[in-house]
mmCIF file of C-alpha atoms in Angstrom:
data_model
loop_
_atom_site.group_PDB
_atom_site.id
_atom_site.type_symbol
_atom_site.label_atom_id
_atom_site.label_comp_id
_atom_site.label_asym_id
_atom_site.label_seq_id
_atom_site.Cartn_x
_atom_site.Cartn_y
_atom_site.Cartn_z
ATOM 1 C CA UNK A 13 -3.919 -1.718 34.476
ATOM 2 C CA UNK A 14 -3.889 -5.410 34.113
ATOM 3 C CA UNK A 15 -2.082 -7.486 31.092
ATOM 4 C CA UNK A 16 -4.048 -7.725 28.274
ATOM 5 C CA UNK A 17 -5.106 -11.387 27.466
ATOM 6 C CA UNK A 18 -5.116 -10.181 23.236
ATOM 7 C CA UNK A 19 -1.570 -8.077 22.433
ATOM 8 C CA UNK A 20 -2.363 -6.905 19.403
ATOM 9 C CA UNK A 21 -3.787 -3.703 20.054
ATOM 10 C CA UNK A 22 -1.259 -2.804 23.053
ATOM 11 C CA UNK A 23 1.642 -3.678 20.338
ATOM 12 C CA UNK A 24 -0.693 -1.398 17.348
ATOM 13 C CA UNK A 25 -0.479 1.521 19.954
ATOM 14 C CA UNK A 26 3.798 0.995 20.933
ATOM 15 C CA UNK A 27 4.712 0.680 17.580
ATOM 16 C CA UNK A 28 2.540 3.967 16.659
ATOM 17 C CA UNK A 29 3.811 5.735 19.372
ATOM 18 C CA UNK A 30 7.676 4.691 18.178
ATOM 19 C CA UNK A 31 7.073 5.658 14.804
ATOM 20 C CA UNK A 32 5.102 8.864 15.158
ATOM 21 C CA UNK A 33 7.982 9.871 17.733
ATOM 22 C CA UNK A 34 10.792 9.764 15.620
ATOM 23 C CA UNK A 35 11.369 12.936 13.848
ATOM 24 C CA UNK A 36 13.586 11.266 11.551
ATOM 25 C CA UNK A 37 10.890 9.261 10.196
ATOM 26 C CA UNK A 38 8.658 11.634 9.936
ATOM 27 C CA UNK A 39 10.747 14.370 8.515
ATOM 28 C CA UNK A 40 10.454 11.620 5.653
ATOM 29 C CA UNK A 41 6.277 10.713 5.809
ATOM 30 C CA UNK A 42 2.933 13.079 5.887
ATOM 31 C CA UNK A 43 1.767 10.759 8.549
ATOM 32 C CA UNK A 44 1.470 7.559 10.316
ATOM 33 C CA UNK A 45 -1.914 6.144 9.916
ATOM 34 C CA UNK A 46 -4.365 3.616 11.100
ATOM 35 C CA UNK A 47 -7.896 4.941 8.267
ATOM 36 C CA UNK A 48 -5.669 7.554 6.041
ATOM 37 C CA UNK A 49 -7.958 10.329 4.986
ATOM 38 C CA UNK A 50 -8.636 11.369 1.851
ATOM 39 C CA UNK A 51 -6.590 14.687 2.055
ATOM 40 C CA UNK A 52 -2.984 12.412 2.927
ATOM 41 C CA UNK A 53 -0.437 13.549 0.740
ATOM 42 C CA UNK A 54 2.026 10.635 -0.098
ATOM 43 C CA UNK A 55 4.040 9.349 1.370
ATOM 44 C CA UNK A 56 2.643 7.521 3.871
ATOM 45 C CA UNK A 57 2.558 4.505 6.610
ATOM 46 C CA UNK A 58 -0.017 2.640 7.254
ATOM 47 C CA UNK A 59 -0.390 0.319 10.033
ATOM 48 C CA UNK A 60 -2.142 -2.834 8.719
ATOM 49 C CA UNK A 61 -2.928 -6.713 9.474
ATOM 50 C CA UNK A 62 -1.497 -8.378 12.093
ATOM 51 C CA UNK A 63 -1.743 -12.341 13.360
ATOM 52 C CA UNK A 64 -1.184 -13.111 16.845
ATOM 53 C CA UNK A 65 -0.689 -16.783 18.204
ATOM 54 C CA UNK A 66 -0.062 -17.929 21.619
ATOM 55 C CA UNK A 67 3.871 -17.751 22.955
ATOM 56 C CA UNK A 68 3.794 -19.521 26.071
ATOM 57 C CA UNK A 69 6.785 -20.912 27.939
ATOM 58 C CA UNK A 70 7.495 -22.459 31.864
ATOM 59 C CA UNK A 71 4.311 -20.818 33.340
ATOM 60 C CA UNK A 72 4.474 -17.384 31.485
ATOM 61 C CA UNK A 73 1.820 -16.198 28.907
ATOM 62 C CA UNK A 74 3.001 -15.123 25.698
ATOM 63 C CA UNK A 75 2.226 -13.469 22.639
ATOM 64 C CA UNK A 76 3.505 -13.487 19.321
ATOM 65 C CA UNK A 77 2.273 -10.594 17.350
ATOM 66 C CA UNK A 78 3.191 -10.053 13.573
ATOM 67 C CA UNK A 79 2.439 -6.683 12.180
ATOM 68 C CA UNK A 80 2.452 -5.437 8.346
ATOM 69 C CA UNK A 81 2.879 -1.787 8.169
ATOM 70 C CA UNK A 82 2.721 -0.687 4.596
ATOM 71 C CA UNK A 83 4.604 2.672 2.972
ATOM 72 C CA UNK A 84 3.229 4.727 0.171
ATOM 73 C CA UNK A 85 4.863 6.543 -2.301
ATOM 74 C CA UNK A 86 4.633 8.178 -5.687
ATOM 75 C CA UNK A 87 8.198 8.560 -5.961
ATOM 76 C CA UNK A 88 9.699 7.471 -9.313
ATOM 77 C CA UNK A 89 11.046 4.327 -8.609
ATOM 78 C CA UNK A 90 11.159 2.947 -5.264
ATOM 79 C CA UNK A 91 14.092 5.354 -3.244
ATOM 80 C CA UNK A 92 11.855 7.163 -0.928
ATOM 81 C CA UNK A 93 9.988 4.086 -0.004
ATOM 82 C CA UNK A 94 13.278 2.119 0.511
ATOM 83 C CA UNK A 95 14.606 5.079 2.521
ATOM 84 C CA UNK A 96 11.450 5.040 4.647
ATOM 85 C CA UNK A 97 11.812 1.502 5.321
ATOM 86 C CA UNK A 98 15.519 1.614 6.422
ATOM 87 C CA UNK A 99 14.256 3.775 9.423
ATOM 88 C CA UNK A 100 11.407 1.635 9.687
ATOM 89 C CA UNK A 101 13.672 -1.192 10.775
ATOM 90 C CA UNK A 102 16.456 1.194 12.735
ATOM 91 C CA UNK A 103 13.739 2.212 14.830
ATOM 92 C CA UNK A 104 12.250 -1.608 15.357
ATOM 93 C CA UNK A 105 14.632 -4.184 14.703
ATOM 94 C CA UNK A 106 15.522 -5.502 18.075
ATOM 95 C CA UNK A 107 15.289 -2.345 20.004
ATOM 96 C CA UNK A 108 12.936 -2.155 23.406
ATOM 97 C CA UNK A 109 9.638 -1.330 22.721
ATOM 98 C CA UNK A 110 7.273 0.021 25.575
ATOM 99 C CA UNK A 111 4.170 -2.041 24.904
ATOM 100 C CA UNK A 112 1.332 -0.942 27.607
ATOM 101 C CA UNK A 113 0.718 -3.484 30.048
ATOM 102 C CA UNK A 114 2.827 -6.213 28.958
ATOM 103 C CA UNK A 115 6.526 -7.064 29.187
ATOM 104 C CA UNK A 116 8.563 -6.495 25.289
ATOM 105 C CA UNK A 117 10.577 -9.323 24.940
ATOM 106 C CA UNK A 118 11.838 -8.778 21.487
ATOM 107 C CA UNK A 119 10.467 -7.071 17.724
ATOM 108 C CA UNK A 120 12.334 -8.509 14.602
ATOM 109 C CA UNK A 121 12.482 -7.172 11.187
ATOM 110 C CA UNK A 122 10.598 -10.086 8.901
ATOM 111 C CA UNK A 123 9.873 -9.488 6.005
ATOM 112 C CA UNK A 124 9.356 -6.737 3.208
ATOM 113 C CA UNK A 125 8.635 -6.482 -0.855
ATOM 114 C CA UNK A 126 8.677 -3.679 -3.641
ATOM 115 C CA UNK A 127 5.126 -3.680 -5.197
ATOM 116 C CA UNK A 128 4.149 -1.060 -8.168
ATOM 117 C CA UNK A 129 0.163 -0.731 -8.291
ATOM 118 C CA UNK A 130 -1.023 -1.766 -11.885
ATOM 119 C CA UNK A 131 -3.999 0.560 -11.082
ATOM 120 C CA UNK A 132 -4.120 3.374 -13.774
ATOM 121 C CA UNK A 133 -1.905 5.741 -13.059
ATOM 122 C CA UNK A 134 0.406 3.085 -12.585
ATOM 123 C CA UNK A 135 2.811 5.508 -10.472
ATOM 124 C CA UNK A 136 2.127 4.260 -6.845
ATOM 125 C CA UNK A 137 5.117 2.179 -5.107
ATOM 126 C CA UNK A 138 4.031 -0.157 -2.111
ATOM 127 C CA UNK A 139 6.113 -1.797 0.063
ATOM 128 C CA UNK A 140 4.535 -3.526 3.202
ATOM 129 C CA UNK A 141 6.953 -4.936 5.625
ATOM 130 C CA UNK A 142 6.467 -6.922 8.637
ATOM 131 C CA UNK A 143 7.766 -7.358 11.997
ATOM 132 C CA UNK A 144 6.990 -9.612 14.787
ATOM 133 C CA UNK A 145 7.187 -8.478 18.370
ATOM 134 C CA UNK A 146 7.218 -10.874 21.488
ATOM 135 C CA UNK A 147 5.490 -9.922 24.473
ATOM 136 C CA UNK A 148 4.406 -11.546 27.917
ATOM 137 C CA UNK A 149 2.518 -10.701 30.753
ATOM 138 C CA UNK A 150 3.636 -9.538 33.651
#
């Protein structure tokens, strides 16, 4: 298989495959999802937007890939989503990630925020968090 020119989808697919593995993780989630269905039970992660921008350096071709995923929770108060997101970030802060068809060069933990949805009922916690993960070809 040659290196993808666009990463974003080869890094959608490694982090999905990381999270979905872990069964510490998802001892703690119904599922890991790219469309939830309507029958998910909370909580939840779902992989959302990402950015890419070019990463080149001395000949190589490089990608820089930022990636929101975003846990769901009816919890009272935001515990279970904070729990969730301490594994998020054991299992991807700065840990090798097998991205098909591209050399991982790094993923770091960048960001994250407690959000309560105003929407009637009111009892929905959402925290997205974002990592960025540096890849290159081959």
């Amino acid at each position: 298989m040659s290196a993808p020119l666009i990463a974003m989808e080869a890094v959608q697919r490694a982090l999905y495959a990381r999270l979905t593995a872990s069964a510490d993780l998802m001892a703690l989630v119904s599922g890991v999802f790219d469309d939830v269905p309507e029958s998910a039970a909370y909580p939840y992660i779902v992989l959302g937007e990402a950015t890419e921008t070019p990463d080149n350096a001395h000949g190589r071709i490089g990608r820089s890939t930022s990636t929101t995923l975003h846990i769901w929770s009816q919890y009272d108060g935001y515990g279970e989503a904070l729990a969730i997101l301490a594994v998020l970030v054991e299992l991807l802060d700065h840990r090798p990630l097998d991205v098909p068809g591209l050399h991982h060069v790094s993923t770091a933990f960048e960001f994250s925020q407690t959000l309560t949805d105003p929407e009637p009922p009111g009892n929905i916690r959402h925290v997205p968090v974002r990592f960025r993960t540096r890849t290159e070809q081959p």
